[in-house]
Backbone as ProteinMPNN parsed JSONL, in Angstrom:
{"seq_chain_A": "MAITLTEAAANRVESFLSSRGKGIGVRLGVKTSGCSGLAYVLEFVDELDDGDEVFEDRGVKVIVDSKSLVYLDGTELDYGKEGLNEGFKFNNPNVKDECGCGESFKV", "coords_chain_A": {"N_chain_A": [[6.658, 2.071, -14.527], [4.471, 1.504, -11.648], [1.64, 0.621, -9.692], [-0.942, -1.444, -8.308], [-3.941, -2.562, -7.656], [-6.064, -5.33, -6.248], [-9.464, -6.474, -6.96], [-10.775, -6.733, -4.361], [-8.986, -5.65, -2.832], [-9.417, -2.663, -3.713], [-12.167, -2.445, -3.232], [-12.358, -2.47, -0.324], [-10.558, -0.198, 0.3], [-12.167, 1.775, -0.871], [-14.623, 1.63, 0.758], [-13.528, 1.961, 3.147], [-12.743, 4.925, 2.896], [-15.351, 6.159, 2.212], [-16.569, 5.448, 4.604], [-15.098, 6.97, 6.283], [-15.343, 9.541, 5.507], [-14.173, 11.754, 4.103], [-10.953, 12.192, 1.907], [-8.567, 11.418, -0.591], [-7.521, 9.224, -1.451], [-5.203, 6.644, -0.822], [-2.074, 6.197, 0.994], [0.826, 4.414, 0.028], [3.884, 3.28, 1.209], [7.107, 3.088, 2.348], [9.081, 2.353, 5.331], [12.092, 2.545, 7.152], [12.51, -0.327, 9.619], [11.956, -3.294, 11.472], [13.007, -6.647, 11.427], [14.084, -7.214, 9.117], [14.468, -5.078, 7.601], [12.978, -3.16, 6.219], [9.52, -1.809, 6.3], [6.021, -1.971, 5.641], [3.963, 1.152, 4.958], [0.703, 2.223, 5.29], [-1.629, 4.671, 4.684], [-4.419, 6.871, 4.847], [-4.961, 9.253, 2.632], [-5.345, 12.98, 2.515], [-4.138, 15.316, 1.24], [-1.955, 16.086, -1.268], [1.32, 15.749, -1.301], [4.596, 17.332, -2.273], [6.353, 15.736, -4.82], [4.996, 13.346, -4.706], [3.866, 10.606, -6.319], [1.12, 9.394, -8.254], [-1.178, 6.943, -8.92], [-3.728, 5.312, -10.355], [-6.128, 2.942, -9.952], [-8.834, 0.692, -10.778], [-10.833, 2.568, -9.735], [-9.795, 3.75, -7.785], [-7.329, 5.955, -6.069], [-3.789, 5.59, -5.315], [-1.337, 6.709, -3.357], [2.273, 7.413, -3.749], [5.225, 7.947, -2.428], [8.201, 9.424, -4.018], [10.42, 8.258, -3.017], [9.932, 6.026, -1.667], [8.932, 4.496, -3.987], [10.897, 3.486, -5.411], [11.179, 1.077, -3.983], [8.863, -0.188, -4.211], [7.639, -0.382, -6.674], [5.853, -2.088, -9.1], [4.238, -3.517, -7.225], [1.091, -4.964, -6.183], [-1.441, -4.424, -4.335], [-3.522, -6.26, -2.235], [-6.274, -7.521, -0.418], [-7.377, -9.322, 2.011], [-8.936, -12.362, 3.833], [-8.004, -14.636, 6.338], [-8.806, -17.189, 8.044], [-9.549, -15.637, 11.117], [-8.029, -13.616, 10.819], [-7.913, -10.676, 9.082], [-6.813, -8.444, 6.285], [-4.64, -6.138, 4.613], [-2.585, -7.137, 1.975], [0.572, -7.34, 0.722], [1.848, -7.721, -2.643], [4.828, -7.908, -3.655], [7.216, -7.544, -6.091], [9.798, -7.047, -5.86], [10.939, -7.736, -3.374], [13.187, -9.552, -1.751], [13.672, -11.087, 0.563], [11.98, -11.929, 3.605], [11.339, -11.057, 7.021], [10.753, -13.653, 9.717], [8.45, -13.064, 11.432], [7.016, -11.603, 9.315], [6.535, -8.935, 9.329], [8.403, -7.436, 8.32], [10.8, -6.423, 5.427], [13.26, -7.074, 2.77], [14.755, -5.801, 0.059]], "CA_chain_A": [[6.425, 1.925, -12.725], [2.969, 1.266, -11.392], [0.847, 0.044, -8.199], [-2.195, -1.94, -8.78], [-4.857, -3.085, -6.563], [-6.965, -6.129, -6.45], [-10.61, -5.975, -6.6], [-10.896, -6.819, -3.036], [-8.587, -4.385, -2.248], [-10.416, -1.53, -4.055], [-13.6, -2.335, -2.511], [-11.992, -2.026, 1.048], [-10.389, 0.947, 0.376], [-13.449, 2.53, -1.244], [-15.578, 1.31, 2.068], [-12.969, 3.076, 4.467], [-12.979, 6.341, 2.69], [-16.718, 6.322, 2.646], [-17.018, 5.748, 6.28], [-14.377, 8.186, 7.039], [-16.335, 10.831, 4.885], [-13.212, 12.287, 3.345], [-9.84, 11.464, 1.512], [-8.441, 11.359, -1.961], [-6.818, 7.749, -1.581], [-4.386, 5.842, 0.293], [-0.758, 6.266, 0.681], [1.407, 3.22, 0.152], [4.986, 3.759, 1.396], [7.896, 2.249, 3.296], [9.934, 2.88, 6.261], [12.929, 1.348, 8.108], [11.714, -0.984, 10.624], [11.797, -4.62, 11.647], [14.479, -7.499, 11.436], [14.498, -7.251, 7.597], [15.233, -3.51, 7.14], [11.997, -2.239, 5.671], [8.073, -2.198, 6.494], [5.147, -0.938, 4.616], [3.046, 1.986, 5.729], [-0.257, 2.439, 4.473], [-2.574, 5.504, 5.309], [-5.293, 7.831, 4.212], [-4.356, 10.842, 2.182], [-6.096, 14.161, 2.295], [-3.827, 16.204, 0.297], [-0.752, 15.441, -1.929], [2.624, 16.327, -1.076], [5.444, 17.33, -3.517], [7.103, 14.493, -4.912], [3.976, 12.237, -4.792], [3.489, 9.799, -7.562], [-0.352, 9.124, -8.048], [-1.628, 5.785, -9.38], [-5.255, 4.963, -10.209], [-6.762, 1.412, -10.383], [-10.159, 0.311, -10.263], [-11.179, 3.773, -9.37], [-8.896, 4.159, -6.291], [-6.112, 6.435, -6.179], [-2.811, 4.999, -4.559], [-0.276, 7.668, -3.659], [3.295, 6.725, -3.305], [6.415, 9.104, -2.26], [9.461, 8.956, -4.77], [11.682, 7.681, -2.397], [9.301, 4.575, -1.452], [8.41, 3.995, -5.051], [12.095, 2.389, -5.596], [10.875, -0.293, -3.401], [7.365, -0.583, -4.225], [7.277, -0.463, -8.209], [5.296, -3.297, -9.369], [3.329, -4.067, -6.223], [-0.204, -5.34, -6.083], [-2.23, -4.426, -3.098], [-4.444, -7.332, -2.133], [-7.065, -7.592, 0.777], [-8.312, -10.725, 2.268], [-9.208, -13.064, 5.233], [-7.5, -15.924, 6.46], [-9.49, -17.686, 9.387], [-10.019, -14.689, 12.163], [-7.458, -12.383, 10.466], [-8.099, -9.968, 7.779], [-5.965, -7.037, 6.164], [-4.205, -5.965, 3.27], [-1.535, -7.898, 1.426], [1.53, -6.502, -0.313], [2.457, -8.665, -3.5], [5.736, -6.699, -4.23], [7.872, -8.294, -6.778], [11.091, -6.418, -5.639], [11.079, -8.477, -2.098], [14.394, -10.734, -1.556], [13.555, -11.753, 1.644], [11.089, -11.385, 4.846], [11.417, -11.842, 8.371], [9.958, -14.506, 10.372], [7.226, -12.628, 11.796], [6.152, -11.106, 8.527], [6.403, -7.585, 9.497], [9.432, -6.321, 7.436], [11.127, -7.033, 4.114], [14.404, -6.553, 2.347], [14.974, -5.716, -1.722]], "C_chain_A": [[4.944, 2.08, -12.719], [2.705, 0.409, -10.142], [-0.586, -0.326, -8.423], [-2.894, -2.278, -7.517], [-5.677, -4.11, -7.153], [-8.54, -5.687, -6.495], [-11.222, -5.909, -5.051], [-10.33, -5.731, -2.255], [-9.158, -2.714, -2.692], [-11.401, -1.266, -3.303], [-13.31, -1.768, -1.101], [-11.359, -0.688, 1.09], [-11.416, 2.013, 0.188], [-14.53, 2.667, -0.036], [-14.775, 2.102, 3.057], [-13.111, 4.483, 4.092], [-14.569, 6.805, 2.839], [-16.966, 6.342, 3.984], [-16.166, 6.669, 6.898], [-14.843, 9.49, 6.431], [-15.281, 11.69, 4.247], [-11.901, 11.492, 2.844], [-9.795, 11.36, 0.069], [-8.15, 9.794, -2.497], [-6.096, 7.229, -0.651], [-2.987, 5.855, -0.021], [0.06, 5.039, 0.936], [3.054, 3.61, 0.115], [5.918, 2.638, 2.236], [8.675, 2.895, 4.411], [10.895, 1.824, 6.924], [12.475, 1.193, 9.287], [12.131, -2.319, 10.458], [13.13, -5.384, 11.392], [14.993, -7.619, 10.051], [15.079, -5.824, 6.968], [13.848, -2.807, 6.806], [10.461, -2.609, 6.144], [7.146, -1.306, 5.729], [4.333, -0.132, 5.369], [1.947, 2.331, 4.611], [-1.271, 3.479, 5.277], [-3.298, 6.302, 4.572], [-4.73, 8.997, 3.726], [-5.58, 11.646, 1.695], [-5.687, 15.025, 1.222], [-2.371, 15.729, -0.176], [0.424, 16.375, -1.722], [3.655, 16.365, -2.253], [6.092, 16.051, -3.391], [6.311, 13.295, -5.101], [3.737, 11.622, -6.134], [1.93, 9.267, -7.289], [-0.806, 7.903, -9.001], [-3.015, 5.782, -9.37], [-5.313, 3.697, -10.472], [-8.089, 1.233, -9.945], [-11.141, 1.43, -9.481], [-10.461, 4.366, -7.974], [-7.623, 4.535, -6.564], [-5.179, 5.955, -5.085], [-1.633, 6.101, -4.753], [1.037, 7.159, -3.047], [4.509, 7.925, -3.384], [7.302, 8.778, -3.476], [10.282, 8.246, -4.209], [11.269, 6.11, -2.126], [8.995, 3.823, -2.675], [9.612, 2.886, -5.459], [11.78, 1.137, -5.131], [9.73, -0.841, -3.68], [6.842, -0.67, -5.81], [6.78, -1.966, -8.768], [4.449, -3.99, -8.394], [1.983, -3.891, -6.361], [-0.609, -5.154, -4.721], [-3.311, -5.351, -3.073], [-5.193, -6.971, -0.508], [-7.82, -8.837, 1.033], [-8.177, -11.264, 3.746], [-8.512, -14.35, 5.273], [-7.747, -16.412, 7.822], [-9.931, -16.295, 10.284], [-9.151, -13.613, 11.791], [-7.836, -11.77, 9.189], [-7.113, -8.914, 7.56], [-5.648, -6.872, 4.786], [-2.84, -6.709, 3.253], [-0.628, -7.231, 0.44], [2.105, -7.824, -1.181], [3.423, -8.025, -4.259], [6.857, -7.981, -4.828], [9.502, -7.981, -6.52], [11.452, -7.132, -4.131], [11.93, -9.527, -2.435], [13.88, -11.72, -0.68], [12.561, -11.075, 2.635], [11.38, -11.967, 5.842], [10.465, -12.546, 8.662], [8.427, -14.188, 10.74], [6.346, -11.856, 11.034], [5.945, -9.448, 8.582], [7.332, -6.522, 8.675], [9.916, -7.144, 6.4], [12.317, -6.451, 3.95], [14.393, -6.821, 0.81], [16.461, -5.987, -1.614]], "O_chain_A": [[4.296, 2.658, -13.591], [3.523, -0.393, -9.689], [-1.381, 0.564, -8.729], [-2.326, -2.236, -6.425], [-6.046, -4.01, -8.323], [-8.833, -4.569, -6.071], [-12.054, -5.072, -4.7], [-10.856, -5.071, -1.358], [-9.224, -1.783, -1.889], [-11.622, -0.187, -2.755], [-13.889, -0.758, -0.7], [-11.696, 0.001, 2.053], [-11.528, 2.982, 0.939], [-15.205, 3.687, 0.101], [-15.371, 2.898, 3.782], [-13.585, 5.256, 4.924], [-14.891, 7.755, 3.554], [-17.586, 7.279, 4.489], [-16.462, 7.151, 7.991], [-14.614, 10.52, 7.063], [-15.858, 12.634, 3.708], [-11.702, 10.342, 3.233], [-10.85, 11.222, -0.551], [-8.45, 9.307, -3.587], [-6.47, 7.425, 0.506], [-2.618, 5.57, -1.16], [0.008, 4.586, 2.079], [3.505, 4.182, -0.878], [5.498, 1.563, 2.665], [8.878, 4.104, 4.298], [10.641, 0.646, 7.177], [12.083, 2.103, 10.018], [12.661, -2.623, 9.389], [14.19, -4.796, 11.179], [16.121, -8.041, 9.797], [15.917, -5.642, 6.085], [13.751, -1.68, 7.294], [10.249, -3.803, 6.357], [7.407, -0.188, 5.286], [3.927, -0.578, 6.442], [2.159, 2.622, 3.434], [-1.686, 3.166, 6.392], [-2.817, 6.525, 3.461], [-4.024, 9.702, 4.447], [-6.465, 11.324, 0.902], [-6.477, 15.476, 0.393], [-1.7, 15.014, 0.569], [0.415, 17.583, -1.963], [3.587, 15.512, -3.137], [6.348, 15.412, -2.37], [6.817, 12.288, -5.596], [3.374, 12.37, -7.042], [1.611, 8.783, -6.203], [-0.652, 8.247, -10.172], [-3.573, 6.249, -8.377], [-4.501, 3.255, -11.284], [-8.455, 1.591, -8.825], [-12.064, 1.1, -8.737], [-10.768, 5.387, -7.358], [-6.817, 3.806, -7.141], [-5.647, 5.879, -3.949], [-1.09, 6.384, -5.821], [1.01, 6.55, -1.978], [4.616, 8.684, -4.348], [7.049, 7.68, -3.972], [10.975, 7.507, -4.909], [12.032, 5.161, -2.304], [8.791, 2.613, -2.577], [9.38, 1.715, -5.756], [12.064, 0.137, -5.79], [9.553, -2.026, -3.394], [5.688, -1.017, -6.063], [7.584, -2.899, -8.757], [3.937, -5.057, -8.735], [1.569, -2.767, -6.647], [-0.008, -5.841, -3.895], [-4.12, -5.222, -3.993], [-4.663, -6.271, 0.354], [-8.739, -9.268, 0.337], [-7.494, -10.754, 4.635], [-8.46, -15.076, 4.28], [-6.975, -16.095, 8.727], [-11.022, -15.91, 9.863], [-9.388, -12.553, 12.371], [-8.067, -12.513, 8.235], [-6.545, -8.445, 8.546], [-6.3, -7.399, 3.885], [-2.123, -6.874, 4.239], [-1.058, -6.638, -0.549], [2.678, -8.769, -0.639], [3.14, -7.578, -5.371], [7.206, -9.0, -4.232], [10.349, -8.722, -7.018], [12.621, -6.886, -3.837], [11.599, -10.367, -3.272], [13.666, -12.897, -0.971], [12.313, -9.872, 2.56], [11.673, -13.162, 5.869], [9.362, -12.373, 8.142], [7.45, -14.868, 10.429], [5.279, -11.415, 11.462], [5.17, -8.875, 7.816], [7.159, -5.326, 8.442], [9.628, -8.338, 6.323], [12.66, -5.504, 4.658], [14.065, -7.917, 0.356], [17.155, -6.039, -2.629]]}, "name": "protein", "num_of_chains": 1, "seq": "MAITLTEAAANRVESFLSSRGKGIGVRLGVKTSGCSGLAYVLEFVDELDDGDEVFEDRGVKVIVDSKSLVYLDGTELDYGKEGLNEGFKFNNPNVKDECGCGESFKV"}
């Protein structure tokens, strides 16, 4: 099981953590939401919780809770800009379908 980051994503997370002044990494998870059933959650982590899995790639720690890991195994976190929009992208090999608005997915 693994979660990886592109160089662009790792640089952006490091920049956010540096600006924030604290944090050990980012949490990647899923929640029930949207048209297709699941939505990604990305937040800063200051402390680990019981059951957390920690993946380190390019010097950045990505923390995933055990329930979310089932849906996220093999995911690559990317960061990019398209026109005026910029943000994190989730390249998840487990996704079978996504909603039209791009906010949720199903496996």
